[in-house]
Amino acid sequence: PPPPPPPPPPPPLLSPPPPPARSPVPDLSALMLGGCGRVFIDGGSNMGEAVGAFADGRFFSCAMQAPPRNHRAAWASMGRGEKEASMGPLREPRSFCVRSFEAAPSLLPPLREEEASLRARGFDVRFVDGALSNRTAAEEARPVWRYASHRWGETAASLDFRDVHVERKPLPLSSRTVLGRSYDLNEIVRAVVKANASSVLALRLDVEGGEWWVLRRLLDEPGLLCSVSYIFAEFHSAASAPQRERLRSYGLEADAFETLKERVHAAMEAPGCRLRLYWRSFWASCGDKQRFEWRDAPQARDVASLGEEALRKMGLPSRLRVVKG
């Protein structure tokens, strides 16, 4: 019989398709801000305590009790009813889309649990994996500091940890550099206003030193600044003259706090500016514990003496050492 026909040739080898190109910048549409008439932008989620305080309506009472110097000049002559109306949106936290940014990756898993709990209660809350910043980038290097073996004992910082937490309490145990997304606050505000020109925006900043650059950039566009109704900011390395002198090592002026205050308040008094409150503190922003209280809380305690097995279960390095310097 004739020989069998030869087998067909194998199909040509195909190269795998190239991976999709990464966007050079994070996509703001992922923040899901469409249809948001009111937006609370939270820089520095930490344990989610500020978002929880906002959801409980405590930012309203905080704003009402703020010293008159944090308000417009007209605040002192306003009646109680006028003041409550001016701060009124903060009484209705469910009317806000809450977007909270966290730059320390290890905090995101427990924050997801907080997010699920708040969304189950009817709040439009999203914790965003990324830093609230003065620029947008898909991958930006930033230092992350471990200061306790506690589940929440890590933070990203724009200043050296020892300039953020003075008096050496808590002490840094270890540090590392991570690559992560950053979101330009100006671009977020611009997107919200473009979608809804009458939006009410509230901004909280507790970004471990990044507030200096974020607010400076916002001030560069007075129209955007005046699109924000409420600002709650904690300032770092500014509570004493020696700390303010340290700002020079970061390219900032020693009087940066006063300069920002004067510029913001000048904008607040301009006709048509919506900004009604510029809360500023060296110790806490609304929704936070005072820093001298926080540093004795379990989150900030140095529990590096925990056994190896306990550290392993918490997903922490087996040997944590205090960073010298």
XYZ file of N, CA and C in Angstrom, residues 85-289:
615
model
N -26.239 77.368 58.942
C -26.530 77.258 57.507
C -25.241 77.231 56.691
N -24.250 78.017 57.117
C -22.983 78.074 56.392
C -22.246 76.739 56.452
N -22.315 76.065 57.592
C -21.648 74.774 57.769
C -22.601 73.607 57.514
N -23.841 73.915 57.124
C -24.913 72.928 57.037
C -24.619 71.669 56.252
N -23.996 71.743 55.063
C -23.758 70.498 54.318
C -22.991 69.443 55.123
N -22.135 69.872 56.042
C -21.365 68.909 56.828
C -22.248 68.101 57.775
N -23.478 68.574 57.976
C -24.422 67.838 58.818
C -25.049 66.674 58.075
N -24.833 66.602 56.784
C -25.493 65.603 55.943
C -24.449 64.740 55.243
N -23.685 63.954 56.000
C -22.571 63.199 55.391
C -23.006 62.203 54.328
N -24.233 61.698 54.410
C -24.684 60.733 53.399
C -24.881 61.383 52.038
N -24.922 62.708 51.991
C -25.076 63.401 50.711
C -23.739 63.579 49.988
N -22.632 63.141 50.615
C -21.297 63.301 50.052
C -20.784 61.989 49.466
N -20.033 62.099 48.372
C -19.162 61.017 47.916
C -17.834 61.201 48.652
N -17.401 60.186 49.357
C -16.183 60.265 50.166
C -15.081 59.492 49.457
N -13.969 60.180 49.156
C -12.822 59.539 48.531
C -11.604 59.813 49.400
N -11.095 58.745 50.009
C -10.012 58.859 50.979
C -8.767 58.178 50.424
N -7.637 58.881 50.438
C -6.408 58.430 49.791
C -5.398 57.962 50.847
N -4.833 56.777 50.606
C -3.835 56.240 51.532
C -2.616 55.760 50.754
N -1.431 56.262 51.146
C -0.195 55.980 50.419
C 0.614 54.839 51.020
N 0.233 54.331 52.190
C 0.947 53.207 52.812
C 0.242 51.906 52.428
N 0.842 51.081 51.580
C 0.126 49.921 51.030
C -0.409 48.954 52.077
N 0.303 48.765 53.182
C -0.135 47.759 54.157
C -1.428 48.147 54.853
N -1.822 49.421 54.770
C -3.054 49.845 55.429
C -4.300 49.590 54.575
N -4.108 49.317 53.290
C -5.271 49.163 52.403
C -6.145 47.958 52.737
N -5.598 46.781 53.040
C -6.502 45.651 53.345
C -7.452 45.933 54.511
N -6.977 46.417 55.660
C -7.961 46.713 56.713
C -8.886 47.873 56.360
N -8.404 48.823 55.538
C -9.276 49.908 55.110
C -10.402 49.389 54.215
N -10.133 48.345 53.456
C -11.190 47.755 52.635
C -12.320 47.224 53.530
N -11.964 46.703 54.687
C -12.984 46.237 55.630
C -13.814 47.416 56.128
N -13.147 48.534 56.432
C -13.864 49.729 56.864
C -14.789 50.226 55.752
N -14.279 50.183 54.527
C -15.075 50.634 53.380
C -16.353 49.808 53.246
N -16.226 48.492 53.353
C -17.392 47.622 53.220
C -18.420 47.922 54.307
N -17.934 48.176 55.515
C -18.838 48.476 56.626
C -19.594 49.779 56.392
N -18.887 50.803 55.937
C -19.523 52.102 55.708
C -20.484 52.051 54.525
N -20.117 51.335 53.477
C -21.001 51.229 52.315
C -22.271 50.450 52.684
N -22.139 49.488 53.582
C -23.316 48.757 54.039
C -24.271 49.662 54.815
N -23.734 50.749 55.364
C -24.564 51.722 56.097
C -25.110 52.807 55.178
N -24.821 52.709 53.874
C -25.398 53.648 52.935
C -24.514 54.807 52.541
N -23.220 54.750 52.869
C -22.304 55.826 52.516
C -21.558 55.478 51.230
N -21.400 56.471 50.369
C -20.613 56.300 49.145
C -19.155 56.588 49.487
N -18.469 55.583 49.981
C -17.098 55.712 50.477
C -16.179 54.814 49.669
N -15.032 55.357 49.267
C -14.003 54.552 48.618
C -12.640 54.960 49.163
N -11.888 53.980 49.623
C -10.503 54.210 50.021
C -9.625 53.938 48.800
N -8.826 54.915 48.446
C -8.055 54.891 47.206
C -6.608 54.523 47.495
N -6.104 53.573 46.746
C -4.706 53.149 46.860
C -3.837 54.175 46.136
N -3.342 55.161 46.865
C -2.522 56.201 46.258
C -2.421 57.407 47.175
N -1.483 58.277 46.842
C -1.246 59.470 47.643
C -2.001 60.657 47.058
N -2.597 61.470 47.920
C -3.123 62.763 47.498
C -1.940 63.717 47.487
N -1.678 64.330 46.327
C -0.396 64.984 46.129
C -0.566 66.268 45.319
N 0.575 66.836 44.955
C 0.572 68.017 44.083
C 0.916 67.640 42.646
N 0.921 66.355 42.343
C 1.161 65.899 40.974
C 0.552 64.507 40.811
N 0.298 64.158 39.569
C -0.277 62.862 39.248
C 0.787 61.991 38.605
N 0.900 60.754 39.060
C 1.885 59.824 38.498
C 1.390 58.403 38.719
N 1.698 57.528 37.772
C 1.329 56.128 37.901
C 2.240 55.407 38.880
N 3.498 55.790 38.904
C 4.462 55.180 39.827
C 5.362 56.273 40.376
N 5.198 56.566 41.623
C 6.013 57.576 42.274
C 6.643 56.962 43.516
N 7.929 57.158 43.671
C 8.629 56.607 44.832
C 8.309 57.431 46.068
N 8.048 56.744 47.156
C 7.819 57.440 48.422
C 8.281 56.551 49.570
N 8.803 57.161 50.636
C 9.231 56.378 51.794
C 8.039 55.986 52.653
N 8.094 54.774 53.149
C 7.082 54.262 54.078
C 7.809 53.810 55.332
N 7.294 54.230 56.474
C 7.946 53.981 57.760
C 7.104 53.039 58.608
N 7.742 52.034 59.173
C 7.111 51.157 60.159
C 7.527 51.671 61.539
N 6.530 51.995 62.386
C 6.845 52.543 63.708
C 6.286 51.700 64.846
N 5.548 50.633 64.522
C 5.034 49.716 65.540
C 4.634 48.417 64.857
N 4.559 47.362 65.619
C 4.147 46.080 65.065
C 2.640 45.960 64.987
N 1.945 46.993 65.411
C 0.491 47.028 65.337
C 0.040 46.911 63.879
N -1.155 46.386 63.700
C -1.708 46.219 62.348
C -1.679 47.523 61.549
N -1.878 48.641 62.227
C -1.937 49.944 61.565
C -0.628 50.721 61.710
N 0.444 50.096 62.172
C 1.640 50.832 62.569
C 2.588 51.179 61.447
N 2.077 51.707 60.338
C 2.919 52.103 59.215
C 2.364 53.388 58.615
N 3.248 54.198 58.051
C 2.815 55.451 57.440
C 3.741 55.824 56.295
N 3.174 56.467 55.282
C 3.975 57.124 54.250
C 4.156 58.578 54.681
N 5.268 59.177 54.324
C 5.530 60.547 54.761
C 6.304 61.294 53.691
N 6.021 62.601 53.580
C 6.759 63.457 52.653
C 7.974 64.082 53.312
N 7.936 64.188 54.650
C 9.092 64.651 55.417
C 9.731 63.449 56.095
N 10.929 63.637 56.600
C 11.544 62.595 57.405
C 10.633 62.285 58.589
N 10.535 61.008 58.941
C 9.641 60.593 60.018
C 9.887 61.392 61.289
N 11.156 61.711 61.565
C 11.479 62.401 62.814
C 11.142 63.878 62.765
N 10.825 64.397 61.579
C 10.303 65.750 61.473
C 8.778 65.770 61.518
N 8.177 64.629 61.255
C 6.721 64.517 61.380
C 6.336 64.252 62.828
N 7.062 63.340 63.466
C 6.780 62.951 64.851
C 7.966 63.396 65.714
N 7.800 64.532 66.329
C 8.885 65.128 67.108
C 8.946 64.484 68.492
N 9.958 64.843 69.235
C 10.205 64.320 70.580
C 10.444 62.813 70.576
N 10.802 62.267 69.375
C 11.186 60.859 69.255
C 10.116 59.915 69.802
N 8.847 60.241 69.537
C 7.763 59.395 69.989
C 6.646 59.452 68.962
N 6.364 58.328 68.296
C 7.065 57.054 68.374
C 8.368 57.084 67.593
N 9.193 56.067 67.825
C 10.439 55.934 67.093
C 10.215 55.153 65.800
N 10.915 55.500 64.737
C 10.832 54.670 63.529
C 11.567 53.351 63.734
N 10.957 52.268 63.332
C 11.567 50.947 63.475
C 12.268 50.509 62.198
N 11.667 50.816 61.067
C 12.258 50.454 59.777
C 11.646 51.350 58.716
N 12.267 51.378 57.559
C 11.734 52.168 56.446
C 12.007 51.440 55.139
N 11.199 51.763 54.147
C 11.374 51.189 52.822
C 10.818 52.187 51.810
N 11.196 52.010 50.566
C 10.677 52.853 49.496
C 9.725 52.029 48.646
N 8.547 52.580 48.377
C 7.568 51.883 47.551
C 7.233 52.750 46.344
N 6.763 52.107 45.292
C 6.264 52.806 44.108
C 4.742 52.724 44.129
N 4.092 53.851 43.958
C 2.637 53.846 43.984
C 2.051 55.038 43.258
N 0.754 55.016 43.081
C 0.062 56.097 42.391
C 0.032 57.357 43.262
N 0.030 58.488 42.589
C -0.244 59.753 43.260
C -1.255 60.522 42.419
N -2.094 61.274 43.100
C -3.183 62.009 42.457
C -3.055 63.493 42.777
N -3.030 64.300 41.755
C -2.943 65.746 41.905
C -4.299 66.268 42.397
N -4.306 66.903 43.575
C -5.548 67.435 44.123
C -6.202 68.410 43.151
N -5.412 69.254 42.505
C -5.991 70.225 41.575
C -6.780 69.545 40.470
N -6.247 68.440 39.951
C -6.945 67.741 38.876
C -8.254 67.135 39.369
N -8.269 66.655 40.610
C -9.494 66.088 41.165
C -10.547 67.185 41.334
N -10.139 68.317 41.923
C -11.089 69.420 42.112
C -11.618 69.898 40.760
N -10.719 69.992 39.788
C -11.130 70.459 38.458
C -12.156 69.495 37.844
N -11.934 68.199 38.017
C -12.861 67.202 37.458
C -14.226 67.286 38.134
N -14.241 67.492 39.454
C -15.513 67.594 40.176
C -16.288 68.826 39.714
N -15.590 69.959 39.609
C -16.250 71.208 39.216
C -16.726 71.143 37.770
N -15.945 70.489 36.918
C -16.348 70.363 35.516
C -17.636 69.551 35.397
N -17.748 68.520 36.223
C -18.942 67.674 36.171
C -20.151 68.362 36.789
N -19.914 69.195 37.799
C -21.018 69.857 38.495
C -20.481 71.151 39.098
N -20.756 72.263 38.434
C -20.193 73.550 38.860
C -20.687 73.979 40.230
N -21.803 73.430 40.686
C -22.338 73.818 41.994
C -21.976 72.827 43.094
N -21.035 71.929 42.827
C -20.642 70.929 43.819
C -20.146 71.593 45.108
N -20.413 70.918 46.218
C -19.861 71.315 47.508
C -18.675 70.393 47.791
N -17.498 70.976 48.002
C -16.295 70.185 48.250
C -15.768 70.469 49.652
N -15.444 69.409 50.359
C -14.754 69.502 51.641
C -13.437 68.759 51.495
N -12.375 69.318 52.042
C -11.028 68.757 51.900
C -10.395 68.600 53.270
N -9.866 67.426 53.521
C -9.086 67.196 54.731
C -7.683 66.764 54.327
N -6.668 67.342 54.963
C -5.272 67.010 54.666
C -4.551 66.616 55.949
N -4.117 65.365 56.000
C -3.205 64.900 57.049
C -2.234 63.961 56.355
N -1.356 64.554 55.554
C -0.516 63.789 54.636
C 0.960 63.856 55.023
N 1.217 63.956 56.313
C 2.561 63.800 56.873
C 3.600 64.658 56.173
N 3.297 65.936 56.039
C 4.246 66.884 55.457
C 3.897 67.288 54.035
N 3.151 66.456 53.318
C 2.799 66.785 51.942
C 1.857 67.972 51.823
N 1.237 68.363 52.958
C 0.284 69.479 52.918
C 0.907 70.773 52.423
N 2.214 70.956 52.692
C 2.869 72.198 52.275
C 2.801 72.365 50.756
N 3.105 71.302 50.038
C 3.153 71.376 48.576
C 1.753 71.277 47.963
N 0.867 70.493 48.575
C -0.491 70.365 48.049
C -1.216 71.709 48.112
N -1.124 72.384 49.254
C -1.821 73.668 49.397
C -1.186 74.753 48.542
N 0.142 74.732 48.425
C 0.794 75.715 47.556
C 0.290 75.588 46.125
N 0.184 74.363 45.654
C -0.287 74.161 44.280
C -1.739 74.597 44.148
N -2.566 74.303 45.139
C -3.965 74.727 45.078
C -4.058 76.247 45.050
N -3.197 76.921 45.792
C -3.184 78.385 45.806
C -2.730 78.967 44.471
N -1.984 78.183 43.702
C -1.554 78.674 42.388
C -2.733 78.846 41.435
N -3.863 78.217 41.762
C -5.070 78.357 40.954
C -6.199 78.822 41.870
N -6.274 80.126 42.125
C -7.276 80.640 43.083
C -8.701 80.222 42.753
N -9.000 80.080 41.478
C -10.343 79.649 41.117
C -10.666 78.267 41.650
N -9.685 77.351 41.626
C -9.895 76.018 42.177
C -9.980 76.073 43.691
N -9.082 76.837 44.323
C -9.138 76.987 45.775
C -10.526 77.444 46.208
N -11.071 78.417 45.495
C -12.364 78.982 45.866
C -13.531 78.111 45.438
N -13.267 76.974 44.797
C -14.306 75.986 44.524
C -14.502 75.046 45.701
N -13.568 75.085 46.651
C -13.630 74.250 47.849
C -14.319 75.052 48.954
N -15.240 74.431 49.659
C -15.981 75.142 50.702
C -15.350 75.021 52.081
N -14.723 73.874 52.357
C -14.185 73.638 53.700
C -12.819 72.962 53.579
N -11.830 73.478 54.288
C -10.507 72.856 54.333
C -10.155 72.577 55.794
N -9.765 71.335 56.065
C -9.314 70.919 57.388
C -7.896 70.383 57.208
N -6.906 71.035 57.762
C -5.507 70.651 57.511
C -4.723 70.543 58.808
N -3.939 69.486 58.888
C -2.952 69.364 59.964
C -1.579 69.650 59.366
N -0.832 70.514 60.031
C 0.497 70.883 59.556
C 1.569 70.195 60.403
N 2.629 69.793 59.733
C 3.721 69.075 60.398
C 5.000 69.901 60.350
N 5.798 69.720 61.376
C 7.069 70.435 61.513
C 6.855 71.946 61.505
N 5.849 72.396 62.273
C 5.540 73.826 62.280
C 5.145 74.342 63.655
N 5.194 73.505 64.689
C 4.666 73.910 65.991
C 5.657 74.726 66.809
N 6.920 74.755 66.437
C 7.915 75.507 67.208
C 8.917 76.134 66.244
N 9.654 77.109 66.739
C 10.646 77.783 65.896
C 11.704 76.817 65.358
N 12.263 75.911 66.173
C 13.241 74.959 65.628
C 12.655 74.079 64.529
N 11.397 73.655 64.698
C 10.772 72.823 63.669
C 10.602 73.614 62.375
N 10.198 74.859 62.513
C 9.998 75.667 61.304
C 11.317 75.915 60.578
N 12.376 76.035 61.323
C 13.687 76.191 60.684
C 14.043 74.945 59.888
N 13.593 73.772 60.370
C 13.866 72.533 59.650
C 13.213 72.523 58.273
N 12.138 73.301 58.096
C 11.469 73.341 56.794
C 12.408 73.809 55.695
N 13.394 74.606 56.053
C 14.338 75.105 55.046
C 15.074 73.950 54.356
N 15.294 72.856 55.086
C 16.013 71.722 54.489
C 15.185 71.039 53.401
N 13.892 71.362 53.324
C 13.020 70.810 52.287
C 12.706 71.838 51.204
N 13.416 72.929 51.201
C 13.182 73.962 50.205
C 12.002 74.856 50.516
N 11.519 74.818 51.752
C 10.408 75.651 52.190
C 10.934 76.792 53.053
N 10.132 77.824 53.199
C 10.517 78.941 54.051
C 10.109 78.649 55.494
N 10.851 79.189 56.425
C 10.520 78.984 57.832
C 9.158 79.567 58.175
N 8.726 80.591 57.449
C 7.426 81.210 57.723
C 6.347 80.703 56.761
N 6.527 79.501 56.222
C 5.577 78.968 55.238
C 4.168 78.869 55.813
N 4.042 78.534 57.087
C 2.719 78.408 57.696
C 1.982 79.744 57.656
N 2.670 80.819 58.061
C 2.037 82.135 58.069
C 1.731 82.617 56.651
N 2.646 82.339 55.736
C 2.429 82.763 54.347
C 1.199 82.089 53.749
N 1.066 80.776 53.965
C -0.103 80.067 53.466
C -1.378 80.617 54.094
N -1.336 80.840 55.394
C -2.524 81.349 56.083
C -2.967 82.682 55.485
N -2.023 83.580 55.279
C -2.372 84.905 54.745
C -2.946 84.800 53.339
N -2.351 83.948 52.509
C -2.832 83.817 51.134
C -4.215 83.176 51.084
N -4.430 82.141 51.907
C -5.733 81.480 51.900
C -6.818 82.431 52.392
N -6.546 83.148 53.463
C -7.573 84.042 54.008
C -7.842 85.224 53.079
N -6.842 85.665 52.367
C -7.082 86.721 51.378
C -8.026 86.223 50.293
N -7.842 84.978 49.867
C -8.732 84.406 48.856
C -10.139 84.220 49.413
N -10.265 83.803 50.677
C -11.573 83.576 51.288
C -12.436 84.836 51.266
N -11.791 85.999 51.409
C -12.543 87.257 51.486
C -12.883 87.820 50.112
N -12.370 87.200 49.052
C -12.640 87.708 47.702
C -14.094 87.440 47.324
N -14.726 88.356 46.598
C -16.116 88.143 46.170
C -16.246 86.849 45.360
N -17.278 86.078 45.667
C -17.550 84.855 44.912
C -16.795 83.636 45.392
N -15.867 83.791 46.330
C -15.114 82.634 46.823
C -16.003 81.821 47.761
N -16.073 80.512 47.534
C -16.937 79.648 48.343
C -16.269 79.199 49.645
N -14.973 79.363 49.750
C -14.246 78.836 50.907
C -14.710 79.530 52.185
N -15.222 78.739 53.127
C -15.802 79.294 54.353
C -14.987 78.963 55.595
N -14.146 77.943 55.495
C -13.422 77.484 56.687
C -12.044 76.984 56.285
N -11.027 77.473 56.978
C -9.656 76.998 56.791
C -9.134 76.580 58.160
N -9.516 75.360 58.561
C -9.084 74.801 59.842
C -7.606 74.434 59.720
N -6.816 74.905 60.652
C -5.388 74.580 60.632
C -4.917 74.323 62.054
N -4.118 73.294 62.198
C -3.663 72.891 63.525
C -2.313 72.206 63.392
N -1.540 72.265 64.480
C -0.267 71.543 64.529
C -0.452 70.163 65.161
N -1.637 69.909 65.731
C -1.799 68.713 66.559
C -2.811 67.721 66.001
N -3.754 68.197 65.197
C -4.767 67.294 64.647
C -5.593 68.056 63.623
N -6.181 67.320 62.699
C -7.251 67.889 61.879
C -8.551 67.317 62.424
N -9.671 67.828 61.983
C -10.942 67.289 62.460
C -10.980 65.785 62.202
N -11.525 65.063 63.164
C -11.630 63.616 63.026
C -10.452 62.853 63.569
N -9.391 63.546 63.986
C -8.199 62.885 64.519
C -8.113 63.060 66.029
N -7.396 62.138 66.660
C -6.964 62.381 68.024
C -5.872 63.449 68.004
